[in-house]
C-alpha cells in the first residue's frame, strides 16, 4: 500500500513538474527568436559602424573645408572694412580741398564785389 501511495505521490509530482515545464517549452522558442533578432541587430549595428567609418574621412574633409571657408570669410571681411575706411579717407581728402577751394573762390568773389562796389 505504501508503494501505491508513493507511486501516486510521484505521479502527482510528475504532473506538477510537467505543468511547470510547459511554459518553459514555449519560452525556449521565444528565446530562440530573441537570439535571432539579437544577431540581426548586431549585424545591422556592425554594418552601420562600417558605413560611419567610411563617412568619417568625408566629414573630416568637409569640416576642414568649412574651417577654411570661415578663415577666408574673416579675411574678406577685414579687407572690406579696410577698403571702407580707405574710401572714407579718400572722400575726405577729395571733398575737403574742394569745399575749401569753393569757399575761397566765393570769398574772393564777395571781396571783389565789395571792392568794386566801394569805388
PDB file of N, CA and C in Angstrom, residues 30-118:
ATOM      1  N   UNK A  30      10.702  31.304 -27.801  1.00  0.00           N
ATOM      2  CA  UNK A  30      10.801  32.760 -27.711  1.00  0.00           C
ATOM      3  C   UNK A  30      12.255  33.192 -27.551  1.00  0.00           C
ATOM      4  N   UNK A  31      12.995  32.466 -26.750  1.00  0.00           N
ATOM      5  CA  UNK A  31      14.413  32.777 -26.559  1.00  0.00           C
ATOM      6  C   UNK A  31      15.165  32.607 -27.873  1.00  0.00           C
ATOM      7  N   UNK A  32      14.823  31.598 -28.636  1.00  0.00           N
ATOM      8  CA  UNK A  32      15.469  31.374 -29.933  1.00  0.00           C
ATOM      9  C   UNK A  32      15.160  32.532 -30.883  1.00  0.00           C
ATOM     10  N   UNK A  33      13.926  33.007 -30.874  1.00  0.00           N
ATOM     11  CA  UNK A  33      13.556  34.141 -31.718  1.00  0.00           C
ATOM     12  C   UNK A  33      14.297  35.408 -31.286  1.00  0.00           C
ATOM     13  N   UNK A  34      14.377  35.616 -29.983  1.00  0.00           N
ATOM     14  CA  UNK A  34      15.096  36.773 -29.460  1.00  0.00           C
ATOM     15  C   UNK A  34      16.570  36.694 -29.848  1.00  0.00           C
ATOM     16  N   UNK A  35      17.118  35.509 -29.816  1.00  0.00           N
ATOM     17  CA  UNK A  35      18.518  35.316 -30.195  1.00  0.00           C
ATOM     18  C   UNK A  35      18.721  35.662 -31.666  1.00  0.00           C
ATOM     19  N   UNK A  36      17.790  35.245 -32.528  1.00  0.00           N
ATOM     20  CA  UNK A  36      17.887  35.572 -33.954  1.00  0.00           C
ATOM     21  C   UNK A  36      17.781  37.089 -34.175  1.00  0.00           C
ATOM     22  N   UNK A  37      16.825  37.700 -33.492  1.00  0.00           N
ATOM     23  CA  UNK A  37      16.658  39.148 -33.622  1.00  0.00           C
ATOM     24  C   UNK A  37      17.909  39.866 -33.114  1.00  0.00           C
ATOM     25  N   UNK A  38      18.476  39.376 -32.044  1.00  0.00           N
ATOM     26  CA  UNK A  38      19.697  39.979 -31.494  1.00  0.00           C
ATOM     27  C   UNK A  38      20.847  39.871 -32.486  1.00  0.00           C
ATOM     28  N   UNK A  39      20.973  38.735 -33.152  1.00  0.00           N
ATOM     29  CA  UNK A  39      22.022  38.561 -34.164  1.00  0.00           C
ATOM     30  C   UNK A  39      21.826  39.552 -35.310  1.00  0.00           C
ATOM     31  N   UNK A  40      20.577  39.690 -35.767  1.00  0.00           N
ATOM     32  CA  UNK A  40      20.290  40.631 -36.848  1.00  0.00           C
ATOM     33  C   UNK A  40      20.601  42.067 -36.415  1.00  0.00           C
ATOM     34  N   UNK A  41      20.244  42.399 -35.185  1.00  0.00           N
ATOM     35  CA  UNK A  41      20.523  43.744 -34.677  1.00  0.00           C
ATOM     36  C   UNK A  41      22.025  43.988 -34.582  1.00  0.00           C
ATOM     37  N   UNK A  42      22.759  43.000 -34.128  1.00  0.00           N
ATOM     38  CA  UNK A  42      24.211  43.123 -34.030  1.00  0.00           C
ATOM     39  C   UNK A  42      24.829  43.287 -35.418  1.00  0.00           C
ATOM     40  N   UNK A  43      24.340  42.518 -36.384  1.00  0.00           N
ATOM     41  CA  UNK A  43      24.833  42.639 -37.757  1.00  0.00           C
ATOM     42  C   UNK A  43      24.536  44.030 -38.313  1.00  0.00           C
ATOM     43  N   UNK A  44      23.329  44.520 -38.078  1.00  0.00           N
ATOM     44  CA  UNK A  44      22.971  45.867 -38.538  1.00  0.00           C
ATOM     45  C   UNK A  44      23.854  46.924 -37.877  1.00  0.00           C
ATOM     46  N   UNK A  45      24.126  46.748 -36.596  1.00  0.00           N
ATOM     47  CA  UNK A  45      24.990  47.698 -35.887  1.00  0.00           C
ATOM     48  C   UNK A  45      26.401  47.687 -36.466  1.00  0.00           C
ATOM     49  N   UNK A  46      26.913  46.505 -36.784  1.00  0.00           N
ATOM     50  CA  UNK A  46      28.246  46.408 -37.392  1.00  0.00           C
ATOM     51  C   UNK A  46      28.261  47.088 -38.765  1.00  0.00           C
ATOM     52  N   UNK A  47      27.217  46.870 -39.554  1.00  0.00           N
ATOM     53  CA  UNK A  47      27.147  47.496 -40.871  1.00  0.00           C
ATOM     54  C   UNK A  47      27.067  49.018 -40.749  1.00  0.00           C
ATOM     55  N   UNK A  48      26.268  49.493 -39.806  1.00  0.00           N
ATOM     56  CA  UNK A  48      26.162  50.936 -39.593  1.00  0.00           C
ATOM     57  C   UNK A  48      27.507  51.509 -39.150  1.00  0.00           C
ATOM     58  N   UNK A  49      28.201  50.779 -38.301  1.00  0.00           N
ATOM     59  CA  UNK A  49      29.518  51.226 -37.839  1.00  0.00           C
ATOM     60  C   UNK A  49      30.500  51.308 -39.008  1.00  0.00           C
ATOM     61  N   UNK A  50      30.465  50.319 -39.897  1.00  0.00           N
ATOM     62  CA  UNK A  50      31.348  50.336 -41.068  1.00  0.00           C
ATOM     63  C   UNK A  50      31.024  51.532 -41.969  1.00  0.00           C
ATOM     64  N   UNK A  51      29.738  51.804 -42.169  1.00  0.00           N
ATOM     65  CA  UNK A  51      29.346  52.947 -43.002  1.00  0.00           C
ATOM     66  C   UNK A  51      29.813  54.250 -42.375  1.00  0.00           C
ATOM     67  N   UNK A  52      29.681  54.354 -41.054  1.00  0.00           N
ATOM     68  CA  UNK A  52      30.143  55.564 -40.370  1.00  0.00           C
ATOM     69  C   UNK A  52      31.651  55.723 -40.493  1.00  0.00           C
ATOM     70  N   UNK A  53      32.367  54.622 -40.408  1.00  0.00           N
ATOM     71  CA  UNK A  53      33.822  54.692 -40.555  1.00  0.00           C
ATOM     72  C   UNK A  53      34.199  55.133 -41.967  1.00  0.00           C
ATOM     73  N   UNK A  54      33.405  54.716 -42.967  1.00  0.00           N
ATOM     74  CA  UNK A  54      33.669  55.155 -44.332  1.00  0.00           C
ATOM     75  C   UNK A  54      33.360  56.639 -44.517  1.00  0.00           C
ATOM     76  N   UNK A  55      32.353  57.142 -43.786  1.00  0.00           N
ATOM     77  CA  UNK A  55      31.966  58.546 -43.901  1.00  0.00           C
ATOM     78  C   UNK A  55      32.882  59.484 -43.114  1.00  0.00           C
ATOM     79  N   UNK A  56      33.610  58.944 -42.159  1.00  0.00           N
ATOM     80  CA  UNK A  56      34.431  59.780 -41.290  1.00  0.00           C
ATOM     81  C   UNK A  56      35.439  60.638 -42.058  1.00  0.00           C
ATOM     82  N   UNK A  57      36.168  60.097 -43.055  1.00  0.00           N
ATOM     83  CA  UNK A  57      37.100  60.968 -43.800  1.00  0.00           C
ATOM     84  C   UNK A  57      36.376  62.087 -44.550  1.00  0.00           C
ATOM     85  N   UNK A  58      35.216  61.780 -45.117  1.00  0.00           N
ATOM     86  CA  UNK A  58      34.466  62.807 -45.848  1.00  0.00           C
ATOM     87  C   UNK A  58      34.000  63.899 -44.893  1.00  0.00           C
ATOM     88  N   UNK A  59      33.564  63.529 -43.721  1.00  0.00           N
ATOM     89  CA  UNK A  59      33.125  64.510 -42.724  1.00  0.00           C
ATOM     90  C   UNK A  59      34.319  65.354 -42.286  1.00  0.00           C
ATOM     91  N   UNK A  60      35.453  64.700 -42.125  1.00  0.00           N
ATOM     92  CA  UNK A  60      36.658  65.422 -41.725  1.00  0.00           C
ATOM     93  C   UNK A  60      37.058  66.441 -42.796  1.00  0.00           C
ATOM     94  N   UNK A  61      37.001  66.018 -44.066  1.00  0.00           N
ATOM     95  CA  UNK A  61      37.326  66.945 -45.167  1.00  0.00           C
ATOM     96  C   UNK A  61      36.330  68.093 -45.215  1.00  0.00           C
ATOM     97  N   UNK A  62      35.069  67.791 -45.012  1.00  0.00           N
ATOM     98  CA  UNK A  62      34.045  68.840 -45.027  1.00  0.00           C
ATOM     99  C   UNK A  62      34.274  69.827 -43.883  1.00  0.00           C
ATOM    100  N   UNK A  63      34.662  69.322 -42.727  1.00  0.00           N
ATOM    101  CA  UNK A  63      34.927  70.198 -41.593  1.00  0.00           C
ATOM    102  C   UNK A  63      36.135  71.093 -41.886  1.00  0.00           C
ATOM    103  N   UNK A  64      37.175  70.519 -42.489  1.00  0.00           N
ATOM    104  CA  UNK A  64      38.347  71.321 -42.841  1.00  0.00           C
ATOM    105  C   UNK A  64      37.987  72.386 -43.870  1.00  0.00           C
ATOM    106  N   UNK A  65      37.165  72.014 -44.855  1.00  0.00           N
ATOM    107  CA  UNK A  65      36.740  72.982 -45.869  1.00  0.00           C
ATOM    108  C   UNK A  65      35.917  74.099 -45.231  1.00  0.00           C
ATOM    109  N   UNK A  66      35.046  73.745 -44.291  1.00  0.00           N
ATOM    110  CA  UNK A  66      34.231  74.754 -43.608  1.00  0.00           C
ATOM    111  C   UNK A  66      35.113  75.701 -42.792  1.00  0.00           C
ATOM    112  N   UNK A  67      36.119  75.155 -42.128  1.00  0.00           N
ATOM    113  CA  UNK A  67      37.022  75.999 -41.346  1.00  0.00           C
ATOM    114  C   UNK A  67      37.816  76.935 -42.264  1.00  0.00           C
ATOM    115  N   UNK A  68      38.268  76.413 -43.417  1.00  0.00           N
ATOM    116  CA  UNK A  68      38.993  77.237 -44.386  1.00  0.00           C
ATOM    117  C   UNK A  68      38.085  78.341 -44.929  1.00  0.00           C
ATOM    118  N   UNK A  69      36.834  78.000 -45.222  1.00  0.00           N
ATOM    119  CA  UNK A  69      35.874  78.999 -45.713  1.00  0.00           C
ATOM    120  C   UNK A  69      35.644  80.078 -44.651  1.00  0.00           C
ATOM    121  N   UNK A  70      35.582  79.680 -43.402  1.00  0.00           N
ATOM    122  CA  UNK A  70      35.399  80.640 -42.320  1.00  0.00           C
ATOM    123  C   UNK A  70      36.602  81.577 -42.227  1.00  0.00           C
ATOM    124  N   UNK A  71      37.809  81.025 -42.353  1.00  0.00           N
ATOM    125  CA  UNK A  71      39.005  81.866 -42.333  1.00  0.00           C
ATOM    126  C   UNK A  71      39.009  82.830 -43.523  1.00  0.00           C
ATOM    127  N   UNK A  72      38.640  82.313 -44.709  1.00  0.00           N
ATOM    128  CA  UNK A  72      38.595  83.172 -45.902  1.00  0.00           C
ATOM    129  C   UNK A  72      37.556  84.279 -45.742  1.00  0.00           C
ATOM    130  N   UNK A  73      36.416  83.947 -45.167  1.00  0.00           N
ATOM    131  CA  UNK A  73      35.370  84.949 -44.952  1.00  0.00           C
ATOM    132  C   UNK A  73      35.849  86.024 -43.975  1.00  0.00           C
ATOM    133  N   UNK A  74      36.557  85.614 -42.937  1.00  0.00           N
ATOM    134  CA  UNK A  74      37.072  86.588 -41.971  1.00  0.00           C
ATOM    135  C   UNK A  74      38.097  87.502 -42.637  1.00  0.00           C
ATOM    136  N   UNK A  75      38.952  86.935 -43.478  1.00  0.00           N
ATOM    137  CA  UNK A  75      39.937  87.743 -44.201  1.00  0.00           C
ATOM    138  C   UNK A  75      39.243  88.718 -45.142  1.00  0.00           C
ATOM    139  N   UNK A  76      38.229  88.239 -45.854  1.00  0.00           N
ATOM    140  CA  UNK A  76      37.486  89.100 -46.777  1.00  0.00           C
ATOM    141  C   UNK A  76      36.805  90.237 -46.025  1.00  0.00           C
ATOM    142  N   UNK A  77      36.243  89.949 -44.855  1.00  0.00           N
ATOM    143  CA  UNK A  77      35.600  90.988 -44.056  1.00  0.00           C
ATOM    144  C   UNK A  77      36.619  92.030 -43.604  1.00  0.00           C
ATOM    145  N   UNK A  78      37.806  91.587 -43.233  1.00  0.00           N
ATOM    146  CA  UNK A  78      38.854  92.532 -42.847  1.00  0.00           C
ATOM    147  C   UNK A  78      39.210  93.442 -44.022  1.00  0.00           C
ATOM    148  N   UNK A  79      39.356  92.845 -45.209  1.00  0.00           N
ATOM    149  CA  UNK A  79      39.690  93.638 -46.399  1.00  0.00           C
ATOM    150  C   UNK A  79      38.583  94.634 -46.716  1.00  0.00           C
ATOM    151  N   UNK A  80      37.331  94.195 -46.623  1.00  0.00           N
ATOM    152  CA  UNK A  80      36.209  95.105 -46.884  1.00  0.00           C
ATOM    153  C   UNK A  80      36.189  96.260 -45.896  1.00  0.00           C
ATOM    154  N   UNK A  81      36.437  95.951 -44.635  1.00  0.00           N
ATOM    155  CA  UNK A  81      36.454  97.013 -43.627  1.00  0.00           C
ATOM    156  C   UNK A  81      37.590  97.996 -43.902  1.00  0.00           C
ATOM    157  N   UNK A  82      38.745  97.464 -44.301  1.00  0.00           N
ATOM    158  CA  UNK A  82      39.880  98.327 -44.634  1.00  0.00           C
ATOM    159  C   UNK A  82      39.560  99.185 -45.846  1.00  0.00           C
ATOM    160  N   UNK A  83      38.933  98.576 -46.859  1.00  0.00           N
ATOM    161  CA  UNK A  83      38.563  99.338 -48.054  1.00  0.00           C
ATOM    162  C   UNK A  83      37.548 100.428 -47.727  1.00  0.00           C
ATOM    163  N   UNK A  84      36.585 100.115 -46.868  1.00  0.00           N
ATOM    164  CA  UNK A  84      35.606 101.132 -46.462  1.00  0.00           C
ATOM    165  C   UNK A  84      36.299 102.294 -45.763  1.00  0.00           C
ATOM    166  N   UNK A  85      37.232 101.973 -44.885  1.00  0.00           N
ATOM    167  CA  UNK A  85      37.979 103.020 -44.180  1.00  0.00           C
ATOM    168  C   UNK A  85      38.798 103.842 -45.163  1.00  0.00           C
ATOM    169  N   UNK A  86      39.425 103.187 -46.149  1.00  0.00           N
ATOM    170  CA  UNK A  86      40.213 103.903 -47.159  1.00  0.00           C
ATOM    171  C   UNK A  86      39.324 104.802 -48.011  1.00  0.00           C
ATOM    172  N   UNK A  87      38.140 104.314 -48.399  1.00  0.00           N
ATOM    173  CA  UNK A  87      37.207 105.129 -49.178  1.00  0.00           C
ATOM    174  C   UNK A  87      36.804 106.379 -48.410  1.00  0.00           C
ATOM    175  N   UNK A  88      36.583 106.199 -47.127  1.00  0.00           N
ATOM    176  CA  UNK A  88      36.198 107.322 -46.288  1.00  0.00           C
ATOM    177  C   UNK A  88      37.301 108.388 -46.312  1.00  0.00           C
ATOM    178  N   UNK A  89      38.541 107.973 -46.204  1.00  0.00           N
ATOM    179  CA  UNK A  89      39.651 108.926 -46.210  1.00  0.00           C
ATOM    180  C   UNK A  89      39.852 109.548 -47.587  1.00  0.00           C
ATOM    181  N   UNK A  90      39.628 108.780 -48.648  1.00  0.00           N
ATOM    182  CA  UNK A  90      39.745 109.344 -49.995  1.00  0.00           C
ATOM    183  C   UNK A  90      38.678 110.419 -50.196  1.00  0.00           C
ATOM    184  N   UNK A  91      37.450 110.125 -49.770  1.00  0.00           N
ATOM    185  CA  UNK A  91      36.384 111.119 -49.878  1.00  0.00           C
ATOM    186  C   UNK A  91      36.731 112.368 -49.098  1.00  0.00           C
ATOM    187  N   UNK A  92      37.211 112.190 -47.879  1.00  0.00           N
ATOM    188  CA  UNK A  92      37.580 113.341 -47.056  1.00  0.00           C
ATOM    189  C   UNK A  92      38.712 114.132 -47.720  1.00  0.00           C
ATOM    190  N   UNK A  93      39.672 113.393 -48.278  1.00  0.00           N
ATOM    191  CA  UNK A  93      40.814 114.061 -48.925  1.00  0.00           C
ATOM    192  C   UNK A  93      40.376 114.804 -50.172  1.00  0.00           C
ATOM    193  N   UNK A  94      39.367 114.315 -50.837  1.00  0.00           N
ATOM    194  CA  UNK A  94      38.893 114.963 -52.071  1.00  0.00           C
ATOM    195  C   UNK A  94      37.936 116.113 -51.750  1.00  0.00           C
ATOM    196  N   UNK A  95      36.930 115.828 -50.918  1.00  0.00           N
ATOM    197  CA  UNK A  95      35.899 116.825 -50.650  1.00  0.00           C
ATOM    198  C   UNK A  95      36.412 117.982 -49.787  1.00  0.00           C
ATOM    199  N   UNK A  96      37.342 117.722 -48.909  1.00  0.00           N
ATOM    200  CA  UNK A  96      37.872 118.784 -48.039  1.00  0.00           C
ATOM    201  C   UNK A  96      38.500 119.906 -48.852  1.00  0.00           C
ATOM    202  N   UNK A  97      39.494 119.601 -49.694  1.00  0.00           N
ATOM    203  CA  UNK A  97      40.083 120.677 -50.507  1.00  0.00           C
ATOM    204  C   UNK A  97      39.079 121.290 -51.480  1.00  0.00           C
ATOM    205  N   UNK A  98      38.153 120.486 -52.003  1.00  0.00           N
ATOM    206  CA  UNK A  98      37.150 121.009 -52.925  1.00  0.00           C
ATOM    207  C   UNK A  98      36.275 122.056 -52.234  1.00  0.00           C
ATOM    208  N   UNK A  99      35.814 121.718 -51.051  1.00  0.00           N
ATOM    209  CA  UNK A  99      34.980 122.656 -50.287  1.00  0.00           C
ATOM    210  C   UNK A  99      35.789 123.888 -49.920  1.00  0.00           C
ATOM    211  N   UNK A 100      37.046 123.681 -49.530  1.00  0.00           N
ATOM    212  CA  UNK A 100      37.909 124.832 -49.188  1.00  0.00           C
ATOM    213  C   UNK A 100      38.123 125.721 -50.410  1.00  0.00           C
ATOM    214  N   UNK A 101      38.339 125.104 -51.574  1.00  0.00           N
ATOM    215  CA  UNK A 101      38.553 125.883 -52.801  1.00  0.00           C
ATOM    216  C   UNK A 101      37.300 126.672 -53.157  1.00  0.00           C
ATOM    217  N   UNK A 102      36.135 126.068 -53.072  1.00  0.00           N
ATOM    218  CA  UNK A 102      34.881 126.755 -53.374  1.00  0.00           C
ATOM    219  C   UNK A 102      34.678 127.907 -52.399  1.00  0.00           C
ATOM    220  N   UNK A 103      34.980 127.660 -51.132  1.00  0.00           N
ATOM    221  CA  UNK A 103      34.837 128.721 -50.131  1.00  0.00           C
ATOM    222  C   UNK A 103      35.794 129.865 -50.438  1.00  0.00           C
ATOM    223  N   UNK A 104      37.008 129.520 -50.862  1.00  0.00           N
ATOM    224  CA  UNK A 104      37.986 130.565 -51.190  1.00  0.00           C
ATOM    225  C   UNK A 104      37.541 131.370 -52.405  1.00  0.00           C
ATOM    226  N   UNK A 105      37.017 130.687 -53.433  1.00  0.00           N
ATOM    227  CA  UNK A 105      36.545 131.374 -54.632  1.00  0.00           C
ATOM    228  C   UNK A 105      35.369 132.284 -54.287  1.00  0.00           C
ATOM    229  N   UNK A 106      34.423 131.762 -53.497  1.00  0.00           N
ATOM    230  CA  UNK A 106      33.285 132.590 -53.094  1.00  0.00           C
ATOM    231  C   UNK A 106      33.749 133.798 -52.279  1.00  0.00           C
ATOM    232  N   UNK A 107      34.680 133.554 -51.371  1.00  0.00           N
ATOM    233  CA  UNK A 107      35.194 134.665 -50.553  1.00  0.00           C
ATOM    234  C   UNK A 107      35.866 135.703 -51.430  1.00  0.00           C
ATOM    235  N   UNK A 108      36.655 135.224 -52.386  1.00  0.00           N
ATOM    236  CA  UNK A 108      37.343 136.163 -53.289  1.00  0.00           C
ATOM    237  C   UNK A 108      36.326 136.915 -54.133  1.00  0.00           C
ATOM    238  N   UNK A 109      35.266 136.208 -54.586  1.00  0.00           N
ATOM    239  CA  UNK A 109      34.245 136.875 -55.399  1.00  0.00           C
ATOM    240  C   UNK A 109      33.511 137.914 -54.572  1.00  0.00           C
ATOM    241  N   UNK A 110      33.186 137.589 -53.325  1.00  0.00           N
ATOM    242  CA  UNK A 110      32.484 138.537 -52.458  1.00  0.00           C
ATOM    243  C   UNK A 110      33.379 139.738 -52.165  1.00  0.00           C
ATOM    244  N   UNK A 111      34.650 139.470 -51.868  1.00  0.00           N
ATOM    245  CA  UNK A 111      35.574 140.586 -51.597  1.00  0.00           C
ATOM    246  C   UNK A 111      35.760 141.449 -52.848  1.00  0.00           C
ATOM    247  N   UNK A 112      35.822 140.813 -54.005  1.00  0.00           N
ATOM    248  CA  UNK A 112      35.980 141.571 -55.250  1.00  0.00           C
ATOM    249  C   UNK A 112      34.747 142.410 -55.496  1.00  0.00           C
ATOM    250  N   UNK A 113      33.580 141.868 -55.231  1.00  0.00           N
ATOM    251  CA  UNK A 113      32.326 142.596 -55.425  1.00  0.00           C
ATOM    252  C   UNK A 113      32.282 143.807 -54.482  1.00  0.00           C
ATOM    253  N   UNK A 114      32.659 143.515 -53.232  1.00  0.00           N
ATOM    254  CA  UNK A 114      32.661 144.598 -52.237  1.00  0.00           C
ATOM    255  C   UNK A 114      33.681 145.675 -52.648  1.00  0.00           C
ATOM    256  N   UNK A 115      34.828 145.217 -53.119  1.00  0.00           N
ATOM    257  CA  UNK A 115      35.873 146.169 -53.525  1.00  0.00           C
ATOM    258  C   UNK A 115      35.442 146.975 -54.753  1.00  0.00           C
ATOM    259  N   UNK A 116      34.729 146.375 -55.652  1.00  0.00           N
ATOM    260  CA  UNK A 116      34.284 147.080 -56.855  1.00  0.00           C
ATOM    261  C   UNK A 116      33.103 148.014 -56.535  1.00  0.00           C
ATOM    262  N   UNK A 117      32.303 147.594 -55.588  1.00  0.00           N
ATOM    263  CA  UNK A 117      31.136 148.395 -55.230  1.00  0.00           C
ATOM    264  C   UNK A 117      31.554 149.673 -54.500  1.00  0.00           C
ATOM    265  N   UNK A 118      32.586 149.558 -53.730  1.00  0.00           N
ATOM    266  CA  UNK A 118      33.011 150.684 -52.917  1.00  0.00           C
ATOM    267  C   UNK A 118      33.713 151.758 -53.739  1.00  0.00           C
TER     268      UNK A 118
END
